[in-house]
């Protein structure tokens, strides 16, 4: 699902990159400056002087955008208000991705539902072209009534998925036991709104109601504290002076963070590949042996 390009980086770049990335927070983003609309004709719009972006879906097409920059590690924040009403069959995807058969990807996907039924938040991590690491959640609020923040922290040690700054998932770097981890390919930020009624809602049983179109999702308050990658410079600070806003480089969960993660996963998780014994009859993936609350 990637409308992307990427460049693979050799492991030689990683250690210089870490030293180069002693940097700080970026200012709040402007969609004109930070993103390109990649498809959908006039269905994607940048409004309010670059402070708001909307994606729309109708029967003819969806729409999407991607970041101008590629990133190799960082913290990415975006506030999103999802499609309201009967959103069954629609998917709003918000993710980091590189390109190709061995691409890396870090996914938020919001699976629409019939009016009154909850959205499903689908997460996944691809490394070297391999995914199959799905975890799914209900949300503890209505994501169509107001904007909510969805964040990805990506450093050499782990990937943290956050909703309104509450951790919902952690994927650790376990290369030491043979689990690939995304750390060599720069990725762009992507988002798209598209029709997936062959699978998105109740396995495809509930179809998109086109009488409700156009469907619209809205975006604001993009922020990237990150290493911007380019061929000439493996890591350029998004703003180089704040130690506080560079906390993402070593960010982990403290005790309150682990408690919040446990609360989300015990109350709102509806699928975890690490407990799906039928899917993995030969044994669960090795990363599943580590406590998900660490």
PDB file of C-alpha atoms in Angstrom:
ATOM      1  CA  UNK A   1       0.000   0.000   0.000  1.00  0.00           C
ATOM      2  CA  UNK A   2       2.968   2.234  -0.372  1.00  0.00           C
ATOM      3  CA  UNK A   3       2.999   5.263  -2.704  1.00  0.00           C
ATOM      4  CA  UNK A   4       6.624   5.733  -1.814  1.00  0.00           C
ATOM      5  CA  UNK A   5      10.265   5.683  -2.665  1.00  0.00           C
ATOM      6  CA  UNK A   6      13.105   4.921  -0.296  1.00  0.00           C
ATOM      7  CA  UNK A   7      16.792   4.328  -0.085  1.00  0.00           C
ATOM      8  CA  UNK A   8      18.429   1.525   1.781  1.00  0.00           C
ATOM      9  CA  UNK A   9      21.185   2.675   4.065  1.00  0.00           C
ATOM     10  CA  UNK A  10      24.168   0.617   5.034  1.00  0.00           C
ATOM     11  CA  UNK A  11      24.723  -0.132   8.668  1.00  0.00           C
ATOM     12  CA  UNK A  12      27.836   2.055   8.402  1.00  0.00           C
ATOM     13  CA  UNK A  13      25.599   5.103   8.708  1.00  0.00           C
ATOM     14  CA  UNK A  14      23.928   4.192  11.961  1.00  0.00           C
ATOM     15  CA  UNK A  15      26.555   5.185  14.481  1.00  0.00           C
ATOM     16  CA  UNK A  16      27.471   8.491  12.809  1.00  0.00           C
ATOM     17  CA  UNK A  17      23.764   9.156  12.534  1.00  0.00           C
ATOM     18  CA  UNK A  18      23.215   8.778  16.247  1.00  0.00           C
ATOM     19  CA  UNK A  19      25.931  11.294  17.020  1.00  0.00           C
ATOM     20  CA  UNK A  20      24.584  13.651  14.389  1.00  0.00           C
ATOM     21  CA  UNK A  21      21.087  13.457  15.811  1.00  0.00           C
ATOM     22  CA  UNK A  22      21.738  15.298  19.068  1.00  0.00           C
ATOM     23  CA  UNK A  23      18.937  17.613  18.143  1.00  0.00           C
ATOM     24  CA  UNK A  24      15.705  19.178  19.207  1.00  0.00           C
ATOM     25  CA  UNK A  25      12.082  19.732  18.446  1.00  0.00           C
ATOM     26  CA  UNK A  26      10.653  20.822  15.153  1.00  0.00           C
ATOM     27  CA  UNK A  27       8.180  23.637  15.020  1.00  0.00           C
ATOM     28  CA  UNK A  28       4.587  22.786  14.210  1.00  0.00           C
ATOM     29  CA  UNK A  29       4.291  21.677  10.610  1.00  0.00           C
ATOM     30  CA  UNK A  30       2.733  23.371   7.619  1.00  0.00           C
ATOM     31  CA  UNK A  31       1.147  20.985   5.145  1.00  0.00           C
ATOM     32  CA  UNK A  32       2.183  23.074   2.127  1.00  0.00           C
ATOM     33  CA  UNK A  33       5.809  22.923   3.260  1.00  0.00           C
ATOM     34  CA  UNK A  34       5.931  19.378   4.610  1.00  0.00           C
ATOM     35  CA  UNK A  35       3.715  17.248   2.340  1.00  0.00           C
ATOM     36  CA  UNK A  36       2.787  16.506  -1.260  1.00  0.00           C
ATOM     37  CA  UNK A  37      -0.661  15.365  -2.320  1.00  0.00           C
ATOM     38  CA  UNK A  38       0.073  12.189  -4.280  1.00  0.00           C
ATOM     39  CA  UNK A  39      -3.262  11.028  -5.647  1.00  0.00           C
ATOM     40  CA  UNK A  40      -6.983  11.673  -5.698  1.00  0.00           C
ATOM     41  CA  UNK A  41      -7.166  14.805  -7.890  1.00  0.00           C
ATOM     42  CA  UNK A  42      -9.128  17.450  -5.945  1.00  0.00           C
ATOM     43  CA  UNK A  43     -10.225  15.027  -3.210  1.00  0.00           C
ATOM     44  CA  UNK A  44      -7.231  16.010  -1.094  1.00  0.00           C
ATOM     45  CA  UNK A  45      -7.107  19.640   0.011  1.00  0.00           C
ATOM     46  CA  UNK A  46      -4.744  21.792   2.056  1.00  0.00           C
ATOM     47  CA  UNK A  47      -6.653  24.545   3.833  1.00  0.00           C
ATOM     48  CA  UNK A  48      -6.286  27.371   6.365  1.00  0.00           C
ATOM     49  CA  UNK A  49      -2.910  28.489   5.103  1.00  0.00           C
ATOM     50  CA  UNK A  50      -1.434  25.027   5.416  1.00  0.00           C
ATOM     51  CA  UNK A  51      -2.726  24.284   8.922  1.00  0.00           C
ATOM     52  CA  UNK A  52      -5.392  21.749   7.875  1.00  0.00           C
ATOM     53  CA  UNK A  53      -5.440  18.902   5.354  1.00  0.00           C
ATOM     54  CA  UNK A  54      -8.487  16.862   4.349  1.00  0.00           C
ATOM     55  CA  UNK A  55      -8.748  13.607   2.423  1.00  0.00           C
ATOM     56  CA  UNK A  56     -11.980  12.498   0.744  1.00  0.00           C
ATOM     57  CA  UNK A  57     -13.259   9.258  -0.726  1.00  0.00           C
ATOM     58  CA  UNK A  58     -16.082   8.815  -3.216  1.00  0.00           C
ATOM     59  CA  UNK A  59     -17.060   5.915  -5.461  1.00  0.00           C
ATOM     60  CA  UNK A  60     -14.583   7.004  -8.139  1.00  0.00           C
ATOM     61  CA  UNK A  61     -11.460   7.366  -5.980  1.00  0.00           C
ATOM     62  CA  UNK A  62      -9.867   7.935  -2.637  1.00  0.00           C
ATOM     63  CA  UNK A  63      -6.932  10.247  -1.978  1.00  0.00           C
ATOM     64  CA  UNK A  64      -3.583  10.428  -0.254  1.00  0.00           C
ATOM     65  CA  UNK A  65      -0.481  12.411   0.639  1.00  0.00           C
ATOM     66  CA  UNK A  66       3.138  11.816   1.608  1.00  0.00           C
ATOM     67  CA  UNK A  67       5.889  13.769   3.314  1.00  0.00           C
ATOM     68  CA  UNK A  68       8.458  15.645   1.287  1.00  0.00           C
ATOM     69  CA  UNK A  69      11.142  14.422   3.671  1.00  0.00           C
ATOM     70  CA  UNK A  70      12.374  10.940   4.414  1.00  0.00           C
ATOM     71  CA  UNK A  71      13.177  10.129   8.033  1.00  0.00           C
ATOM     72  CA  UNK A  72      15.498   7.645   9.698  1.00  0.00           C
ATOM     73  CA  UNK A  73      14.380   7.536  13.352  1.00  0.00           C
ATOM     74  CA  UNK A  74      12.338  10.149  15.149  1.00  0.00           C
ATOM     75  CA  UNK A  75       9.049  10.994  16.765  1.00  0.00           C
ATOM     76  CA  UNK A  76       6.129  11.718  14.423  1.00  0.00           C
ATOM     77  CA  UNK A  77       2.904  13.281  15.714  1.00  0.00           C
ATOM     78  CA  UNK A  78      -0.320  13.949  13.817  1.00  0.00           C
ATOM     79  CA  UNK A  79      -3.790  14.905  14.976  1.00  0.00           C
ATOM     80  CA  UNK A  80      -6.546  13.198  12.971  1.00  0.00           C
ATOM     81  CA  UNK A  81     -10.331  13.338  12.978  1.00  0.00           C
ATOM     82  CA  UNK A  82     -11.730  10.249  11.284  1.00  0.00           C
ATOM     83  CA  UNK A  83     -14.651   9.737   8.924  1.00  0.00           C
ATOM     84  CA  UNK A  84     -17.906  10.217  10.830  1.00  0.00           C
ATOM     85  CA  UNK A  85     -21.203   8.346  10.530  1.00  0.00           C
ATOM     86  CA  UNK A  86     -21.393   5.137   8.541  1.00  0.00           C
ATOM     87  CA  UNK A  87     -17.735   4.598   7.651  1.00  0.00           C
ATOM     88  CA  UNK A  88     -18.056   0.850   6.999  1.00  0.00           C
ATOM     89  CA  UNK A  89     -15.746  -0.329   4.220  1.00  0.00           C
ATOM     90  CA  UNK A  90     -13.388   2.633   4.463  1.00  0.00           C
ATOM     91  CA  UNK A  91      -9.802   2.615   5.679  1.00  0.00           C
ATOM     92  CA  UNK A  92      -7.828   5.644   6.811  1.00  0.00           C
ATOM     93  CA  UNK A  93      -4.156   4.687   6.749  1.00  0.00           C
ATOM     94  CA  UNK A  94      -1.404   6.696   8.462  1.00  0.00           C
ATOM     95  CA  UNK A  95       2.042   5.158   8.360  1.00  0.00           C
ATOM     96  CA  UNK A  96       5.765   5.353   7.750  1.00  0.00           C
ATOM     97  CA  UNK A  97       7.088   3.334   4.819  1.00  0.00           C
ATOM     98  CA  UNK A  98      10.010   2.770   2.510  1.00  0.00           C
ATOM     99  CA  UNK A  99       9.675   1.036  -0.863  1.00  0.00           C
ATOM    100  CA  UNK A 100      10.254  -2.313  -2.479  1.00  0.00           C
ATOM    101  CA  UNK A 101       9.955  -5.999  -1.713  1.00  0.00           C
ATOM    102  CA  UNK A 102      12.145  -5.638   1.377  1.00  0.00           C
ATOM    103  CA  UNK A 103      10.517  -2.419   2.571  1.00  0.00           C
ATOM    104  CA  UNK A 104      10.063  -1.336   6.181  1.00  0.00           C
ATOM    105  CA  UNK A 105       6.750   0.015   7.430  1.00  0.00           C
ATOM    106  CA  UNK A 106       5.140   1.177  10.690  1.00  0.00           C
ATOM    107  CA  UNK A 107       1.341   1.256  10.433  1.00  0.00           C
ATOM    108  CA  UNK A 108      -1.714   2.852  11.919  1.00  0.00           C
ATOM    109  CA  UNK A 109      -4.829   1.828   9.975  1.00  0.00           C
ATOM    110  CA  UNK A 110      -8.319   2.870  11.052  1.00  0.00           C
ATOM    111  CA  UNK A 111     -10.976   0.427   9.871  1.00  0.00           C
ATOM    112  CA  UNK A 112     -14.382   2.054   9.506  1.00  0.00           C
ATOM    113  CA  UNK A 113     -17.633   0.616  10.796  1.00  0.00           C
ATOM    114  CA  UNK A 114     -21.380   1.041  10.643  1.00  0.00           C
ATOM    115  CA  UNK A 115     -22.903   3.981  12.497  1.00  0.00           C
ATOM    116  CA  UNK A 116     -22.714   3.414  16.236  1.00  0.00           C
ATOM    117  CA  UNK A 117     -20.140   0.633  15.982  1.00  0.00           C
ATOM    118  CA  UNK A 118     -16.539   1.300  17.029  1.00  0.00           C
ATOM    119  CA  UNK A 119     -13.610   1.882  14.734  1.00  0.00           C
ATOM    120  CA  UNK A 120     -10.867  -0.738  14.822  1.00  0.00           C
ATOM    121  CA  UNK A 121      -7.312   0.568  15.085  1.00  0.00           C
ATOM    122  CA  UNK A 122      -5.042  -1.864  13.235  1.00  0.00           C
ATOM    123  CA  UNK A 123      -1.263  -1.699  13.840  1.00  0.00           C
ATOM    124  CA  UNK A 124       1.550  -3.544  12.122  1.00  0.00           C
ATOM    125  CA  UNK A 125       5.335  -3.472  11.765  1.00  0.00           C
ATOM    126  CA  UNK A 126       7.146  -4.564   8.600  1.00  0.00           C
ATOM    127  CA  UNK A 127      10.888  -5.110   8.529  1.00  0.00           C
ATOM    128  CA  UNK A 128      12.780  -6.283   5.458  1.00  0.00           C
ATOM    129  CA  UNK A 129       9.470  -6.929   3.713  1.00  0.00           C
ATOM    130  CA  UNK A 130       8.000  -9.119   6.442  1.00  0.00           C
ATOM    131  CA  UNK A 131       4.906  -8.038   8.347  1.00  0.00           C
ATOM    132  CA  UNK A 132       2.333 -10.341   9.957  1.00  0.00           C
ATOM    133  CA  UNK A 133       2.744  -8.553  13.293  1.00  0.00           C
ATOM    134  CA  UNK A 134      -0.787  -7.252  13.701  1.00  0.00           C
ATOM    135  CA  UNK A 135      -2.323  -5.933  16.879  1.00  0.00           C
ATOM    136  CA  UNK A 136      -5.821  -4.431  16.844  1.00  0.00           C
ATOM    137  CA  UNK A 137      -7.624  -2.216  19.318  1.00  0.00           C
ATOM    138  CA  UNK A 138     -10.865  -0.453  20.001  1.00  0.00           C
ATOM    139  CA  UNK A 139     -10.439   3.145  21.096  1.00  0.00           C
ATOM    140  CA  UNK A 140     -11.697   4.519  24.408  1.00  0.00           C
ATOM    141  CA  UNK A 141     -13.269   7.548  22.698  1.00  0.00           C
ATOM    142  CA  UNK A 142     -15.150   8.415  19.509  1.00  0.00           C
ATOM    143  CA  UNK A 143     -12.378   9.324  17.010  1.00  0.00           C
ATOM    144  CA  UNK A 144     -14.854  11.110  14.726  1.00  0.00           C
ATOM    145  CA  UNK A 145     -16.040  13.783  17.187  1.00  0.00           C
ATOM    146  CA  UNK A 146     -12.754  15.622  17.654  1.00  0.00           C
ATOM    147  CA  UNK A 147      -9.082  15.539  16.695  1.00  0.00           C
ATOM    148  CA  UNK A 148      -6.861  13.064  18.545  1.00  0.00           C
ATOM    149  CA  UNK A 149      -3.085  12.653  18.440  1.00  0.00           C
ATOM    150  CA  UNK A 150      -1.531   9.537  16.916  1.00  0.00           C
ATOM    151  CA  UNK A 151       2.228   9.238  17.380  1.00  0.00           C
ATOM    152  CA  UNK A 152       5.093   6.964  16.423  1.00  0.00           C
ATOM    153  CA  UNK A 153       8.356   6.947  18.379  1.00  0.00           C
ATOM    154  CA  UNK A 154      11.039   5.131  16.392  1.00  0.00           C
ATOM    155  CA  UNK A 155      14.550   4.757  17.745  1.00  0.00           C
ATOM    156  CA  UNK A 156      17.277   2.130  17.639  1.00  0.00           C
ATOM    157  CA  UNK A 157      15.863   0.273  20.636  1.00  0.00           C
ATOM    158  CA  UNK A 158      12.123   0.164  19.994  1.00  0.00           C
ATOM    159  CA  UNK A 159       9.009   1.460  18.243  1.00  0.00           C
ATOM    160  CA  UNK A 160       6.249   2.910  20.434  1.00  0.00           C
ATOM    161  CA  UNK A 161       2.718   3.528  19.160  1.00  0.00           C
ATOM    162  CA  UNK A 162       0.848   6.211  21.121  1.00  0.00           C
ATOM    163  CA  UNK A 163      -2.703   7.565  21.081  1.00  0.00           C
ATOM    164  CA  UNK A 164      -3.121  10.907  22.857  1.00  0.00           C
ATOM    165  CA  UNK A 165       0.330  10.196  24.302  1.00  0.00           C
ATOM    166  CA  UNK A 166      -0.871   6.915  25.831  1.00  0.00           C
ATOM    167  CA  UNK A 167       1.235   3.940  24.698  1.00  0.00           C
ATOM    168  CA  UNK A 168      -0.779   1.174  23.082  1.00  0.00           C
ATOM    169  CA  UNK A 169       2.014  -0.970  21.664  1.00  0.00           C
ATOM    170  CA  UNK A 170       5.784  -1.423  21.847  1.00  0.00           C
ATOM    171  CA  UNK A 171       7.859  -3.356  19.295  1.00  0.00           C
ATOM    172  CA  UNK A 172      11.381  -3.968  20.569  1.00  0.00           C
ATOM    173  CA  UNK A 173      14.610  -4.313  18.626  1.00  0.00           C
ATOM    174  CA  UNK A 174      15.378  -7.997  19.054  1.00  0.00           C
ATOM    175  CA  UNK A 175      17.910  -8.406  16.270  1.00  0.00           C
ATOM    176  CA  UNK A 176      20.052 -10.202  18.855  1.00  0.00           C
ATOM    177  CA  UNK A 177      17.685 -13.193  18.561  1.00  0.00           C
ATOM    178  CA  UNK A 178      17.206 -12.921  14.809  1.00  0.00           C
ATOM    179  CA  UNK A 179      14.108 -10.689  14.602  1.00  0.00           C
ATOM    180  CA  UNK A 180      14.500  -8.067  11.835  1.00  0.00           C
ATOM    181  CA  UNK A 181      14.029  -4.470  12.980  1.00  0.00           C
ATOM    182  CA  UNK A 182      13.498  -1.355  10.832  1.00  0.00           C
ATOM    183  CA  UNK A 183      16.752   0.560  11.191  1.00  0.00           C
ATOM    184  CA  UNK A 184      18.442   0.808   7.791  1.00  0.00           C
ATOM    185  CA  UNK A 185      15.838   2.312   5.450  1.00  0.00           C
ATOM    186  CA  UNK A 186      14.630   5.894   5.526  1.00  0.00           C
ATOM    187  CA  UNK A 187      10.842   6.197   5.421  1.00  0.00           C
ATOM    188  CA  UNK A 188       8.318   8.796   4.370  1.00  0.00           C
ATOM    189  CA  UNK A 189       5.103   9.606   6.210  1.00  0.00           C
ATOM    190  CA  UNK A 190       2.020   8.602   4.233  1.00  0.00           C
ATOM    191  CA  UNK A 191      -1.701   8.813   4.689  1.00  0.00           C
ATOM    192  CA  UNK A 192      -4.586   7.723   2.499  1.00  0.00           C
ATOM    193  CA  UNK A 193      -8.347   7.280   2.603  1.00  0.00           C
ATOM    194  CA  UNK A 194      -9.565   4.452   0.421  1.00  0.00           C
ATOM    195  CA  UNK A 195     -12.251   1.844  -0.133  1.00  0.00           C
ATOM    196  CA  UNK A 196     -11.474  -1.600   1.282  1.00  0.00           C
ATOM    197  CA  UNK A 197     -14.946  -3.065   1.635  1.00  0.00           C
ATOM    198  CA  UNK A 198     -13.697  -6.460   0.478  1.00  0.00           C
ATOM    199  CA  UNK A 199     -12.068  -6.941   3.903  1.00  0.00           C
ATOM    200  CA  UNK A 200     -12.133  -3.891   6.209  1.00  0.00           C
ATOM    201  CA  UNK A 201     -15.450  -4.284   8.058  1.00  0.00           C
ATOM    202  CA  UNK A 202     -16.370  -7.678   9.474  1.00  0.00           C
ATOM    203  CA  UNK A 203     -14.108  -9.369   6.975  1.00  0.00           C
ATOM    204  CA  UNK A 204     -15.867  -7.757   4.020  1.00  0.00           C
ATOM    205  CA  UNK A 205     -19.423  -8.647   5.042  1.00  0.00           C
ATOM    206  CA  UNK A 206     -20.388  -4.983   5.453  1.00  0.00           C
ATOM    207  CA  UNK A 207     -19.973  -2.954   2.265  1.00  0.00           C
ATOM    208  CA  UNK A 208     -19.416   0.747   1.735  1.00  0.00           C
ATOM    209  CA  UNK A 209     -22.650   2.743   1.543  1.00  0.00           C
ATOM    210  CA  UNK A 210     -21.897   5.127  -1.294  1.00  0.00           C
ATOM    211  CA  UNK A 211     -25.015   7.162  -0.562  1.00  0.00           C
ATOM    212  CA  UNK A 212     -23.016   8.536   2.401  1.00  0.00           C
ATOM    213  CA  UNK A 213     -20.129   9.719   0.199  1.00  0.00           C
ATOM    214  CA  UNK A 214     -18.000  11.733   0.140  1.00  0.00           C
ATOM    215  CA  UNK A 215     -16.239  10.408   3.223  1.00  0.00           C
ATOM    216  CA  UNK A 216     -13.732  12.824   4.759  1.00  0.00           C
ATOM    217  CA  UNK A 217     -10.856  12.575   7.251  1.00  0.00           C
ATOM    218  CA  UNK A 218      -9.053  15.665   8.570  1.00  0.00           C
ATOM    219  CA  UNK A 219      -5.463  16.283   9.716  1.00  0.00           C
ATOM    220  CA  UNK A 220      -3.748  19.028  11.687  1.00  0.00           C
ATOM    221  CA  UNK A 221      -0.826  19.783  14.027  1.00  0.00           C
ATOM    222  CA  UNK A 222       1.799  17.657  12.301  1.00  0.00           C
ATOM    223  CA  UNK A 223       5.112  17.623  14.132  1.00  0.00           C
ATOM    224  CA  UNK A 224       8.346  15.747  13.473  1.00  0.00           C
ATOM    225  CA  UNK A 225      11.248  15.568  15.915  1.00  0.00           C
ATOM    226  CA  UNK A 226      13.414  13.446  13.694  1.00  0.00           C
ATOM    227  CA  UNK A 227      16.457  12.814  11.533  1.00  0.00           C
ATOM    228  CA  UNK A 228      15.756  13.980   7.985  1.00  0.00           C
ATOM    229  CA  UNK A 229      17.631  11.751   5.548  1.00  0.00           C
ATOM    230  CA  UNK A 230      19.031  12.787   2.177  1.00  0.00           C
ATOM    231  CA  UNK A 231      21.823  11.437  -0.061  1.00  0.00           C
ATOM    232  CA  UNK A 232      24.066  14.335   0.911  1.00  0.00           C
ATOM    233  CA  UNK A 233      23.372  14.174   4.647  1.00  0.00           C
ATOM    234  CA  UNK A 234      22.280  11.029   6.484  1.00  0.00           C
ATOM    235  CA  UNK A 235      20.740  13.038   9.294  1.00  0.00           C
ATOM    236  CA  UNK A 236      19.698  16.663   9.360  1.00  0.00           C
ATOM    237  CA  UNK A 237      18.077  17.920  12.539  1.00  0.00           C
ATOM    238  CA  UNK A 238      14.504  19.112  12.322  1.00  0.00           C
ATOM    239  CA  UNK A 239      15.642  21.629  14.973  1.00  0.00           C
ATOM    240  CA  UNK A 240      18.967  21.090  16.671  1.00  0.00           C
ATOM    241  CA  UNK A 241      18.927  22.675  20.101  1.00  0.00           C
ATOM    242  CA  UNK A 242      16.490  21.094  22.569  1.00  0.00           C
ATOM    243  CA  UNK A 243      17.554  18.118  24.653  1.00  0.00           C
ATOM    244  CA  UNK A 244      14.005  17.689  25.979  1.00  0.00           C
ATOM    245  CA  UNK A 245      12.494  17.253  22.534  1.00  0.00           C
ATOM    246  CA  UNK A 246      15.185  14.774  21.557  1.00  0.00           C
ATOM    247  CA  UNK A 247      14.068  12.386  24.284  1.00  0.00           C
ATOM    248  CA  UNK A 248      12.703  10.118  21.548  1.00  0.00           C
ATOM    249  CA  UNK A 249      16.246   8.884  20.821  1.00  0.00           C
ATOM    250  CA  UNK A 250      16.278   6.826  24.004  1.00  0.00           C
ATOM    251  CA  UNK A 251      12.567   6.887  24.859  1.00  0.00           C
ATOM    252  CA  UNK A 252      11.240   3.863  26.707  1.00  0.00           C
ATOM    253  CA  UNK A 253       8.289   3.261  28.997  1.00  0.00           C
ATOM    254  CA  UNK A 254       8.652   4.168  32.638  1.00  0.00           C
ATOM    255  CA  UNK A 255       6.477   2.527  35.308  1.00  0.00           C
ATOM    256  CA  UNK A 256       3.434   4.799  34.681  1.00  0.00           C
ATOM    257  CA  UNK A 257       3.840   4.227  30.944  1.00  0.00           C
ATOM    258  CA  UNK A 258       3.875   0.459  31.426  1.00  0.00           C
ATOM    259  CA  UNK A 259       0.740   0.738  33.545  1.00  0.00           C
ATOM    260  CA  UNK A 260      -1.027   2.719  30.807  1.00  0.00           C
ATOM    261  CA  UNK A 261       0.089   0.191  28.195  1.00  0.00           C
ATOM    262  CA  UNK A 262      -1.243  -2.637  30.347  1.00  0.00           C
ATOM    263  CA  UNK A 263      -4.567  -0.796  30.775  1.00  0.00           C
ATOM    264  CA  UNK A 264      -5.003  -0.359  27.017  1.00  0.00           C
ATOM    265  CA  UNK A 265      -3.984  -3.885  26.125  1.00  0.00           C
ATOM    266  CA  UNK A 266      -6.119  -5.523  28.787  1.00  0.00           C
ATOM    267  CA  UNK A 267      -9.252  -3.463  28.128  1.00  0.00           C
ATOM    268  CA  UNK A 268      -9.129  -2.505  24.451  1.00  0.00           C
ATOM    269  CA  UNK A 269      -6.958  -4.968  22.538  1.00  0.00           C
ATOM    270  CA  UNK A 270      -9.090  -7.243  20.349  1.00  0.00           C
ATOM    271  CA  UNK A 271      -6.387  -9.099  18.403  1.00  0.00           C
ATOM    272  CA  UNK A 272      -2.749  -9.917  19.095  1.00  0.00           C
ATOM    273  CA  UNK A 273      -0.720 -12.059  16.695  1.00  0.00           C
ATOM    274  CA  UNK A 274       1.384 -13.144  19.657  1.00  0.00           C
ATOM    275  CA  UNK A 275      -1.530 -15.109  21.110  1.00  0.00           C
ATOM    276  CA  UNK A 276      -2.834 -16.584  17.837  1.00  0.00           C
ATOM    277  CA  UNK A 277      -1.754 -20.200  18.205  1.00  0.00           C
ATOM    278  CA  UNK A 278      -3.925 -21.336  15.289  1.00  0.00           C
ATOM    279  CA  UNK A 279      -2.109 -18.962  12.971  1.00  0.00           C
ATOM    280  CA  UNK A 280       1.317 -20.159  14.119  1.00  0.00           C
ATOM    281  CA  UNK A 281       0.938 -23.908  14.740  1.00  0.00           C
ATOM    282  CA  UNK A 282       4.708 -24.394  14.558  1.00  0.00           C
ATOM    283  CA  UNK A 283       5.230 -21.931  17.382  1.00  0.00           C
ATOM    284  CA  UNK A 284       4.771 -18.236  18.002  1.00  0.00           C
ATOM    285  CA  UNK A 285       7.296 -15.748  16.546  1.00  0.00           C
ATOM    286  CA  UNK A 286      10.352 -15.329  18.801  1.00  0.00           C
ATOM    287  CA  UNK A 287       9.544 -11.720  19.751  1.00  0.00           C
ATOM    288  CA  UNK A 288       6.307 -12.939  21.317  1.00  0.00           C
ATOM    289  CA  UNK A 289       8.215 -14.565  24.146  1.00  0.00           C
ATOM    290  CA  UNK A 290       9.075 -11.152  25.562  1.00  0.00           C
ATOM    291  CA  UNK A 291       6.510  -9.470  27.811  1.00  0.00           C
ATOM    292  CA  UNK A 292       4.548  -6.898  25.795  1.00  0.00           C
ATOM    293  CA  UNK A 293       4.395  -4.643  28.846  1.00  0.00           C
ATOM    294  CA  UNK A 294       8.161  -3.966  29.012  1.00  0.00           C
TER     295      UNK A 294
END
